Amino acid sequence: DAKTTQPTSMDCAEGRAANLPCNHSTISGNEYVYWYRQIHSQGPQYIIHGLKNNETNEMASLIITEDRKSSTLILPHATLRDTAVYYCIVRVATGRQLTFGSGTQLTVLP
Amino acid sequence: GAGVSQTPSNKVTEKGKYVELRCDPISGHTALYWYRQSLGQGPEFLIYFQGTGAADDSGLPNDRFFAVRPEGSVSTLKIQRTERGDSAMYLCASSRDREGGYTFGSGTRLTVV
């Protein structure tokens, strides 16, 4: 699976949109982009995934660039409960495991 | 059940002892995964089950670690002759299929003293 690069940490004001970038310049055509988050002392939580098109669900939006070398996870109205480590992972759809990196520590500030 | 259940939530054991960690996946999820997470790091893959069989055990660190899933549902991760370096959060996840997202449990915090 392709490697991903994320900033170590980010801050966001409560109520504002949180935009978390991820670089995956070596992504292959059959690899999906997955996002998970992990709130302190809990197991990781699936957020969203996509292949080429932008995706949106009740939690977040995923914007993937046309060349697929990078993506952005958007939390439209961040709350204090969104403070967590966010992991961007690239994986083939038939891949059997997720490979987690170090992620981005997002801190939502009041 | 509604989510992935892991028991116990915390386990303290003495060096050299044997431990078993249990994972009860979401009903109907055929894929089950074990991960290990040390403080400040992302989860590391240990083993993946598809049904009853271990489809990929390449992440198990050594032969002291073993996992089973005899009936394709509940899984047990077994660690023999525990060492202090085994102290970590052990996470279990399940999924309905290979493409979709995983659902993780809350983990078992193992401390070897």
Coordinates of N, CA and C in Angstrom, one line a residue:
Chain A
D1 N 0.8 -1.2 0.0 CA 0.0 0.0 0.0 C 0.9 1.2 0.0
A2 N 0.4 2.3 -0.7 CA 1.2 3.5 -0.8 C 1.3 4.2 0.6
K3 N 2.4 5.0 0.7 CA 2.6 5.7 2.0 C 1.8 7.0 2.0
T4 N 1.5 7.5 3.2 CA 0.8 8.8 3.3 C 1.7 9.7 4.2
T5 N 1.5 11.0 4.0 CA 2.2 12.0 4.8 C 1.1 13.0 5.3
Q6 N 1.1 13.2 6.6 CA 0.2 14.1 7.2 C 0.9 15.0 8.2
P7 N 0.4 16.2 8.4 CA 1.0 17.0 9.4 C 0.9 16.4 10.8
T8 N 1.8 16.7 11.7 CA 1.8 16.0 13.0 C 0.6 16.5 13.8
S9 N 0.4 17.8 13.7 CA -0.7 18.4 14.6 C -1.3 19.6 13.9
M10 N -2.6 19.9 14.3 CA -3.3 21.0 13.8 C -4.3 21.5 14.8
D11 N -4.5 22.8 14.9 CA -5.6 23.4 15.7 C -6.7 23.9 14.9
C12 N -7.9 23.9 15.4 CA -9.0 24.5 14.7 C -10.0 25.1 15.8
A13 N -10.6 26.2 15.4 CA -11.5 26.9 16.4 C -12.8 26.2 16.3
E14 N -13.5 26.0 17.4 CA -14.8 25.4 17.5 C -15.8 26.1 16.6
G15 N -16.5 25.3 15.9 CA -17.5 25.9 15.0 C -17.0 26.2 13.6
R16 N -15.7 26.2 13.4 CA -15.1 26.4 12.1 C -14.9 25.1 11.4
A17 N -14.6 25.1 10.1 CA -14.3 23.9 9.4 C -12.9 23.5 9.6
A18 N -12.7 22.2 9.8 CA -11.3 21.7 10.0 C -11.0 21.0 8.7
N19 N -9.9 21.4 8.1 CA -9.4 20.8 6.9 C -8.1 20.1 7.1
L20 N -8.1 18.8 7.0 CA -7.0 17.9 7.3 C -6.4 17.4 6.0
P21 N -5.1 17.8 5.7 CA -4.5 17.3 4.4 C -3.8 16.0 4.6
C22 N -3.7 15.4 3.4 CA -3.0 14.1 3.4 C -2.3 14.0 2.0
N23 N -1.1 13.7 2.0 CA -0.3 13.5 0.7 C -0.1 12.0 0.5
H24 N -0.5 11.6 -0.7 CA -0.3 10.1 -1.1 C 0.2 10.1 -2.5
S25 N 1.3 10.7 -2.8 CA 1.8 10.9 -4.2 C 2.1 9.6 -4.9
T26 N 2.3 8.5 -4.2 CA 2.6 7.2 -4.9 C 1.4 6.3 -5.0
I27 N 0.2 6.9 -4.8 CA -1.0 6.0 -4.9 C -1.2 5.4 -6.2
S28 N -1.7 4.1 -6.2 CA -2.0 3.4 -7.4 C -3.4 3.5 -7.8
G29 N -3.7 3.2 -9.0 CA -5.1 3.4 -9.6 C -6.2 2.6 -8.8
N30 N -5.8 1.5 -8.2 CA -6.8 0.7 -7.5 C -6.8 0.9 -6.0
E31 N -6.1 1.9 -5.5 CA -6.0 2.1 -4.1 C -7.0 3.2 -3.7
Y32 N -7.7 2.9 -2.6 CA -8.7 3.8 -2.0 C -8.0 4.6 -0.9
V33 N -8.6 5.8 -0.6 CA -8.2 6.6 0.5 C -9.2 6.5 1.6
Y34 N -8.7 6.0 2.8 CA -9.5 5.9 4.0 C -9.1 6.9 5.0
W35 N -10.1 7.3 5.8 CA -9.8 8.2 7.0 C -10.5 7.5 8.2
Y36 N -9.7 7.5 9.3 CA -10.1 7.0 10.6 C -9.7 8.1 11.6
R37 N -10.4 8.1 12.7 CA -9.9 8.9 13.8 C -9.9 8.1 15.1
Q38 N -9.1 8.6 16.0 CA -9.0 7.9 17.3 C -9.0 8.9 18.4
I39 N -10.1 8.9 19.2 CA -10.3 9.8 20.3 C -9.5 9.1 21.5
H40 N -8.9 9.9 22.3 CA -8.1 9.4 23.4 C -8.7 8.2 24.1
S41 N -7.9 7.1 24.2 CA -8.4 5.9 25.0 C -9.5 5.1 24.4
Q42 N -9.8 5.4 23.1 CA -10.8 4.6 22.4 C -10.2 3.9 21.2
G43 N -10.9 3.0 20.6 CA -10.5 2.4 19.4 C -10.7 3.3 18.2
P44 N -10.0 3.1 17.1 CA -10.2 4.0 16.0 C -11.6 3.9 15.4
Q45 N -12.1 5.0 14.8 CA -13.4 5.1 14.3 C -13.3 5.4 12.8
Y46 N -14.0 4.6 12.0 CA -14.1 4.8 10.6 C -14.8 6.1 10.3
I47 N -14.3 6.9 9.4 CA -15.0 8.2 9.0 C -15.5 8.1 7.6
I48 N -14.7 7.8 6.6 CA -15.1 7.9 5.2 C -14.0 7.3 4.4
H49 N -14.3 6.9 3.1 CA -13.3 6.5 2.2 C -13.8 6.8 0.8
G50 N -12.8 6.9 -0.1 CA -13.1 7.2 -1.5 C -12.1 6.7 -2.5
L51 N -12.4 6.7 -3.8 CA -11.5 6.2 -4.8 C -11.0 7.4 -5.7
K52 N -12.0 8.0 -6.3 CA -11.7 9.1 -7.2 C -12.6 10.3 -6.9
N53 N -13.9 10.0 -6.8 CA -14.8 11.1 -6.6 C -14.8 11.6 -5.1
N54 N -15.2 12.9 -5.0 CA -15.4 13.4 -3.6 C -16.6 12.7 -3.0
E55 N -16.4 12.5 -1.7 CA -17.4 11.8 -0.9 C -17.9 12.6 0.3
T56 N -19.1 12.4 0.6 CA -19.7 13.1 1.8 C -20.6 12.2 2.6
N57 N -20.5 12.2 3.9 CA -21.4 11.5 4.7 C -21.7 12.4 5.9
E58 N -22.4 11.8 6.9 CA -22.9 12.6 8.0 C -21.8 13.1 8.9
M59 N -20.6 12.5 8.8 CA -19.5 12.9 9.6 C -18.6 14.0 8.9
A60 N -18.3 13.8 7.6 CA -17.3 14.5 7.0 C -17.4 14.5 5.5
S61 N -16.5 15.3 4.8 CA -16.4 15.3 3.4 C -15.0 14.9 3.1
L62 N -14.8 14.2 2.0 CA -13.5 13.8 1.5 C -13.3 14.4 0.1
I63 N -12.3 15.2 0.0 CA -12.0 15.8 -1.3 C -10.7 15.2 -1.8
I64 N -10.7 14.6 -3.0 CA -9.5 14.0 -3.6 C -9.2 14.7 -4.8
T65 N -7.9 15.1 -5.0 CA -7.5 15.9 -6.1 C -7.6 15.0 -7.4
E66 N -7.7 15.7 -8.5 CA -7.9 15.0 -9.8 C -6.8 14.0 -10.1
D67 N -5.5 14.3 -9.7 CA -4.4 13.4 -9.9 C -4.3 12.4 -8.8
R68 N -5.2 12.5 -7.8 CA -5.3 11.5 -6.7 C -4.0 11.5 -5.8
K69 N -3.1 12.5 -5.9 CA -1.9 12.4 -5.1 C -2.1 13.1 -3.8
S70 N -3.2 13.7 -3.5 CA -3.5 14.2 -2.2 C -5.0 14.3 -2.0
S71 N -5.3 14.4 -0.7 CA -6.7 14.5 -0.3 C -6.9 15.4 0.9
T72 N -8.1 15.8 1.2 CA -8.4 16.6 2.3 C -9.7 16.1 3.0
L73 N -9.6 15.9 4.3 CA -10.8 15.6 5.0 C -11.3 16.8 5.6
I74 N -12.6 17.1 5.5 CA -13.2 18.3 6.0 C -14.3 17.9 7.0
L75 N -14.1 18.5 8.2 CA -15.1 18.5 9.2 C -15.8 19.8 9.2
P76 N -17.0 19.9 8.7 CA -17.6 21.3 8.4 C -17.8 22.2 9.5
H77 N -18.1 21.7 10.7 CA -18.3 22.5 11.9 C -17.7 21.8 13.1
A78 N -16.4 22.0 13.3 CA -15.7 21.2 14.3 C -16.3 21.5 15.7
T79 N -16.4 20.5 16.5 CA -16.7 20.6 17.9 C -15.6 20.1 18.8
L80 N -15.7 20.4 20.1 CA -14.6 19.9 21.0 C -14.5 18.4 20.9
R81 N -15.6 17.7 20.7 CA -15.6 16.3 20.6 C -14.8 15.7 19.4
D82 N -14.5 16.6 18.5 CA -13.8 16.2 17.3 C -12.3 16.1 17.5
T83 N -11.8 16.6 18.7 CA -10.4 16.5 19.1 C -10.0 15.0 19.1
A84 N -9.0 14.7 18.3 CA -8.6 13.3 18.1 C -7.4 13.2 17.2
V85 N -6.8 12.0 17.0 CA -5.8 11.8 16.0 C -6.5 11.3 14.8
Y86 N -6.2 11.9 13.7 CA -6.9 11.5 12.4 C -5.9 10.8 11.5
Y87 N -6.2 9.6 11.0 CA -5.3 8.8 10.2 C -5.8 8.8 8.8
C88 N -5.0 9.1 7.9 CA -5.2 8.9 6.4 C -4.5 7.7 6.0
I89 N -5.2 6.7 5.3 CA -4.6 5.5 5.0 C -5.0 5.1 3.5
V90 N -4.0 4.6 2.8 CA -4.3 4.2 1.4 C -4.2 2.7 1.3
R91 N -5.2 2.1 0.7 CA -5.3 0.7 0.7 C -6.1 0.2 -0.6
V92 N -5.6 -0.9 -1.2 CA -6.4 -1.5 -2.2 C -7.7 -2.0 -1.6
A93 N -8.8 -2.0 -2.4 CA -10.1 -2.4 -1.9 C -10.1 -3.8 -1.4
T94 N -9.2 -4.7 -2.1 CA -9.2 -6.1 -1.6 C -8.1 -6.3 -0.7
G95 N -7.4 -5.3 -0.2 CA -6.4 -5.4 0.8 C -7.0 -5.9 2.1
R96 N -6.2 -6.6 2.8 CA -6.7 -7.2 4.0 C -6.5 -6.4 5.3
Q97 N -5.6 -5.5 5.3 CA -5.3 -4.8 6.5 C -5.1 -3.3 6.2
L98 N -5.3 -2.5 7.2 CA -5.0 -1.1 7.2 C -3.7 -0.9 7.8
T99 N -2.9 -0.1 7.2 CA -1.6 0.3 7.7 C -1.6 1.7 8.2
F100 N -1.6 1.9 9.6 CA -1.7 3.2 10.2 C -0.4 3.8 10.3
G101 N -0.3 5.1 10.0 CA 0.9 5.9 10.2 C 0.7 6.6 11.6
S102 N 1.3 7.8 11.7 CA 1.3 8.5 13.0 C 0.1 9.4 13.1
G103 N -0.5 9.8 11.9 CA -1.7 10.6 12.0 C -1.5 12.0 12.3
T104 N -2.6 12.8 12.3 CA -2.6 14.2 12.7 C -3.4 14.4 14.0
Q105 N -2.8 15.0 15.0 CA -3.5 15.3 16.2 C -4.2 16.6 15.9
L106 N -5.6 16.5 15.8 CA -6.4 17.7 15.7 C -6.9 18.1 17.1
T107 N -6.7 19.4 17.4 CA -7.2 19.9 18.6 C -8.2 21.0 18.3
V108 N -9.4 20.8 18.7 CA -10.4 21.9 18.5 C -10.5 22.7 19.7
L109 N -10.3 24.0 19.5 CA -10.1 25.0 20.6 C -11.4 25.7 20.8
P110 N -11.8 25.9 22.1 CA -13.1 26.7 22.4 C -13.0 28.1 22.0
Chain B
G1 N -24.1 -8.2 18.3 CA -24.2 -7.0 19.1 C -24.1 -5.8 18.3
A2 N -24.3 -4.6 19.0 CA -24.2 -3.4 18.3 C -22.8 -3.0 17.9
G3 N -21.9 -3.4 18.6 CA -20.5 -3.1 18.3 C -19.6 -4.2 18.6
V4 N -18.3 -4.0 18.4 CA -17.2 -5.0 18.7 C -16.9 -4.9 20.2
S5 N -17.0 -6.0 20.8 CA -16.8 -6.1 22.3 C -15.5 -6.8 22.6
Q6 N -14.7 -6.2 23.4 CA -13.4 -6.8 23.8 C -13.4 -6.9 25.3
T7 N -12.9 -8.1 25.8 CA -12.8 -8.3 27.2 C -11.5 -9.0 27.5
P8 N -10.9 -8.7 28.7 CA -11.3 -7.6 29.6 C -10.9 -6.3 29.0
S9 N -11.3 -5.2 29.6 CA -10.9 -3.9 29.2 C -9.5 -3.6 29.6
N10 N -9.1 -4.1 30.8 CA -7.8 -4.0 31.3 C -7.3 -5.3 31.9
K11 N -6.0 -5.6 31.7 CA -5.4 -6.8 32.2 C -4.0 -6.5 32.7
V12 N -3.7 -6.8 33.9 CA -2.4 -6.7 34.5 C -1.9 -8.1 34.7
T13 N -0.8 -8.5 34.3 CA -0.2 -9.8 34.4 C 1.3 -9.7 34.8
E14 N 1.8 -10.8 35.4 CA 3.2 -10.8 35.7 C 4.0 -11.4 34.5
K15 N 5.2 -10.9 34.4 CA 6.1 -11.4 33.4 C 6.2 -12.9 33.4
G16 N 6.1 -13.5 32.2 CA 6.2 -15.0 32.1 C 4.8 -15.7 32.1
K17 N 3.8 -15.0 32.5 CA 2.4 -15.6 32.5 C 1.8 -15.7 31.2
Y18 N 0.7 -16.4 31.1 CA -0.1 -16.6 29.8 C -1.3 -15.8 30.0
V19 N -1.7 -15.1 28.8 CA -2.9 -14.3 28.8 C -3.8 -14.6 27.6
E20 N -5.1 -14.4 27.8 CA -6.0 -14.6 26.6 C -6.8 -13.3 26.6
L21 N -7.0 -12.7 25.4 CA -7.8 -11.6 25.2 C -8.9 -11.9 24.2
R22 N -10.1 -11.5 24.5 CA -11.2 -12.0 23.7 C -11.8 -10.8 22.9
C23 N -12.3 -11.2 21.7 CA -13.0 -10.3 20.8 C -14.3 -10.9 20.3
D24 N -15.3 -10.1 20.5 CA -16.7 -10.5 20.0 C -17.1 -9.6 18.9
P25 N -17.0 -10.0 17.6 CA -17.2 -9.0 16.5 C -18.7 -8.7 16.3
I26 N -19.0 -7.8 15.4 CA -20.4 -7.5 15.1 C -20.9 -8.8 14.3
S27 N -22.2 -9.1 14.7 CA -22.8 -10.3 14.1 C -22.8 -10.1 12.6
G28 N -22.4 -11.2 11.9 CA -22.5 -11.2 10.4 C -21.2 -10.7 9.8
H29 N -20.3 -10.1 10.6 CA -19.0 -9.7 10.0 C -18.1 -10.9 9.9
T30 N -17.7 -11.1 8.6 CA -16.8 -12.3 8.4 C -15.4 -12.0 8.6
A31 N -15.0 -10.8 8.5 CA -13.5 -10.4 8.6 C -13.3 -9.9 10.0
L32 N -12.2 -10.4 10.6 CA -11.8 -9.9 11.9 C -10.3 -9.7 12.0
Y33 N -9.9 -8.6 12.6 CA -8.5 -8.1 12.6 C -8.1 -7.9 14.1
W34 N -6.8 -8.2 14.4 CA -6.2 -7.8 15.6 C -5.1 -6.8 15.3
Y35 N -5.0 -5.8 16.2 CA -4.0 -4.8 16.1 C -3.4 -4.6 17.5
R36 N -2.2 -4.0 17.5 CA -1.6 -3.7 18.8 C -1.1 -2.2 18.7
Q37 N -1.3 -1.5 19.8 CA -1.0 -0.1 19.7 C -0.2 0.3 21.0
S38 N 1.0 0.8 20.7 CA 1.8 1.3 21.8 C 1.6 2.8 22.0
L39 N 1.9 3.3 23.2 CA 1.6 4.7 23.5 C 2.3 5.6 22.5
G40 N 1.5 6.5 21.9 CA 2.0 7.5 21.0 C 2.1 7.1 19.6
Q41 N 1.8 5.8 19.3 CA 1.9 5.3 18.0 C 0.6 4.9 17.4
G42 N 0.6 4.7 16.1 CA -0.6 4.2 15.4 C -0.8 2.7 15.6
P43 N -1.9 2.2 15.4 CA -2.1 0.7 15.6 C -1.3 -0.1 14.6
E44 N -0.7 -1.2 15.0 CA 0.1 -2.1 14.1 C -0.7 -3.4 13.9
F45 N -0.8 -3.8 12.7 CA -1.5 -5.0 12.3 C -0.8 -6.3 12.9
L46 N -1.7 -7.2 13.4 CA -1.2 -8.5 13.9 C -1.6 -9.6 13.1
I47 N -2.9 -9.8 12.9 CA -3.5 -10.9 12.2 C -4.9 -10.6 11.7
Y48 N -5.2 -11.3 10.6 CA -6.5 -11.1 10.0 C -7.2 -12.5 9.8
F49 N -8.4 -12.6 10.1 CA -9.2 -13.8 9.9 C -10.3 -13.5 8.9
Q50 N -10.5 -14.4 8.0 CA -11.7 -14.4 7.1 C -12.4 -15.7 7.4
G51 N -13.5 -15.6 8.1 CA -14.2 -16.8 8.6 C -13.4 -17.4 9.8
T52 N -13.2 -18.7 9.7 CA -12.5 -19.4 10.8 C -11.0 -19.4 10.6
G53 N -10.5 -19.1 9.4 CA -9.1 -19.3 9.1 C -8.3 -18.0 9.2
A54 N -7.1 -18.1 9.6 CA -6.2 -16.9 9.6 C -5.7 -16.7 8.2
A55 N -6.2 -15.7 7.6 CA -5.8 -15.4 6.2 C -4.4 -14.7 6.1
D56 N -4.1 -14.0 7.2 CA -2.8 -13.3 7.1 C -2.3 -13.1 8.6
D57 N -1.3 -13.8 9.0 CA -0.8 -13.7 10.3 C 0.6 -13.0 10.3
S58 N 0.9 -12.3 9.3 CA 2.3 -11.8 9.1 C 2.7 -10.7 10.1
G59 N 1.7 -10.2 10.8 CA 2.0 -9.2 11.8 C 2.3 -9.7 13.2
L60 N 2.1 -11.0 13.4 CA 2.4 -11.5 14.8 C 3.9 -11.4 15.0
P61 N 4.3 -10.8 16.1 CA 5.7 -10.6 16.3 C 6.6 -11.8 16.5
N62 N 6.1 -12.8 17.1 CA 6.9 -14.1 17.3 C 5.9 -15.2 17.7
D63 N 6.5 -16.4 17.9 CA 5.6 -17.5 18.2 C 5.0 -17.6 19.5
R64 N 5.2 -16.5 20.4 CA 4.5 -16.5 21.6 C 3.1 -16.0 21.4
F65 N 2.8 -15.4 20.3 CA 1.5 -14.9 20.0 C 0.8 -15.8 19.1
F66 N -0.5 -16.1 19.4 CA -1.3 -17.0 18.6 C -2.8 -16.5 18.7
A67 N -3.6 -16.7 17.7 CA -5.0 -16.3 17.7 C -5.8 -17.3 17.1
V68 N -7.0 -17.5 17.6 CA -7.9 -18.5 17.0 C -9.3 -17.8 16.8
R69 N -10.1 -18.5 15.9 CA -11.5 -18.0 15.7 C -12.2 -19.3 15.3
P70 N -12.4 -20.2 16.2 CA -12.9 -21.6 15.8 C -14.2 -21.7 15.1
E71 N -15.1 -20.8 15.4 CA -16.5 -20.9 14.8 C -16.8 -19.7 13.9
G72 N -15.8 -18.9 13.6 CA -16.0 -17.8 12.7 C -16.6 -16.6 13.3
S73 N -16.7 -16.6 14.6 CA -17.3 -15.4 15.3 C -16.3 -14.9 16.3
V74 N -16.4 -15.3 17.5 CA -15.5 -14.8 18.6 C -14.1 -15.2 18.3
S75 N -13.1 -14.4 18.6 CA -11.7 -14.7 18.5 C -11.0 -14.4 19.8
T76 N -10.0 -15.2 20.0 CA -9.1 -15.1 21.2 C -7.7 -14.9 20.7
L77 N -7.0 -13.9 21.3 CA -5.6 -13.7 21.1 C -4.9 -14.2 22.3
K78 N -3.9 -15.1 22.1 CA -3.3 -15.7 23.2 C -1.8 -15.3 23.2
I79 N -1.3 -15.0 24.3 CA 0.1 -14.6 24.4 C 0.7 -15.5 25.5
Q80 N 1.8 -16.2 25.2 CA 2.5 -17.1 26.1 C 3.7 -16.3 26.6
R81 N 4.1 -16.7 27.8 CA 5.4 -16.2 28.4 C 5.5 -14.7 28.2
T82 N 4.5 -14.0 28.7 CA 4.5 -12.5 28.5 C 5.7 -11.8 28.9
E83 N 6.1 -10.8 28.2 CA 7.2 -10.0 28.5 C 6.8 -8.5 28.7
R84 N 7.6 -7.7 29.3 CA 7.2 -6.3 29.6 C 6.9 -5.6 28.3
G85 N 7.6 -5.9 27.3 CA 7.5 -5.3 26.0 C 6.1 -5.6 25.3
D86 N 5.4 -6.6 25.8 CA 4.1 -6.9 25.3 C 3.0 -5.9 25.8
S87 N 3.4 -5.1 26.7 CA 2.4 -4.1 27.3 C 2.0 -3.1 26.2
A88 N 0.7 -3.1 26.0 CA 0.2 -2.2 24.9 C -1.4 -2.3 24.9
M89 N -2.0 -1.5 24.1 CA -3.4 -1.7 23.9 C -3.6 -2.6 22.7
Y90 N -4.4 -3.7 22.9 CA -4.7 -4.6 21.9 C -6.1 -4.4 21.4
L91 N -6.2 -4.1 20.1 CA -7.5 -3.7 19.4 C -8.0 -4.8 18.5
C92 N -9.2 -5.0 18.5 CA -9.9 -5.9 17.6 C -10.8 -5.1 16.7
A93 N -11.0 -5.5 15.4 CA -11.9 -4.8 14.5 C -12.6 -5.9 13.7
S94 N -13.8 -5.6 13.2 CA -14.4 -6.5 12.3 C -15.0 -5.7 11.1
S95 N -15.2 -6.4 10.0 CA -15.9 -5.7 8.9 C -16.7 -6.7 8.1
R96 N -17.7 -6.2 7.4 CA -18.6 -7.1 6.6 C -17.9 -7.6 5.4
D97 N -17.1 -6.8 4.8 CA -16.4 -7.1 3.6 C -15.1 -6.4 3.5
R98 N -14.3 -6.7 2.5 CA -12.9 -6.2 2.4 C -12.8 -4.7 2.1
E99 N -13.9 -4.2 1.5 CA -13.7 -2.8 1.0 C -14.2 -1.8 2.1
G100 N -15.2 -2.2 2.8 CA -15.8 -1.2 3.8 C -14.9 -0.9 4.9
G101 N -15.4 0.0 5.7 CA -14.6 0.4 6.9 C -14.7 -0.6 8.0
Y102 N -13.7 -0.6 8.8 CA -13.7 -1.5 10.0 C -14.5 -0.8 11.1
T103 N -15.0 -1.7 12.0 CA -15.5 -1.2 13.3 C -14.5 -1.8 14.4
F104 N -13.9 -0.9 15.1 CA -13.0 -1.3 16.2 C -13.7 -1.4 17.5
G105 N -13.2 -2.3 18.3 CA -13.6 -2.3 19.7 C -12.8 -1.3 20.5
S106 N -13.1 -1.2 21.8 CA -12.5 -0.3 22.7 C -11.1 -0.7 23.2
G107 N -10.8 -2.0 22.9 CA -9.5 -2.5 23.2 C -9.3 -3.1 24.6
T108 N -8.2 -3.8 24.7 CA -7.8 -4.4 26.0 C -6.4 -3.8 26.3
R109 N -6.3 -3.1 27.4 CA -5.0 -2.5 27.8 C -4.3 -3.6 28.6
L110 N -3.2 -4.1 28.1 CA -2.4 -5.2 28.7 C -1.2 -4.5 29.3
T111 N -1.0 -4.8 30.6 CA 0.2 -4.3 31.3 C 0.9 -5.5 31.9
V112 N 2.2 -5.7 31.5 CA 3.0 -6.8 32.0 C 4.0 -6.2 33.0
V113 N 3.9 -6.7 34.2 CA 4.8 -6.1 35.3 C 5.8 -7.2 35.7

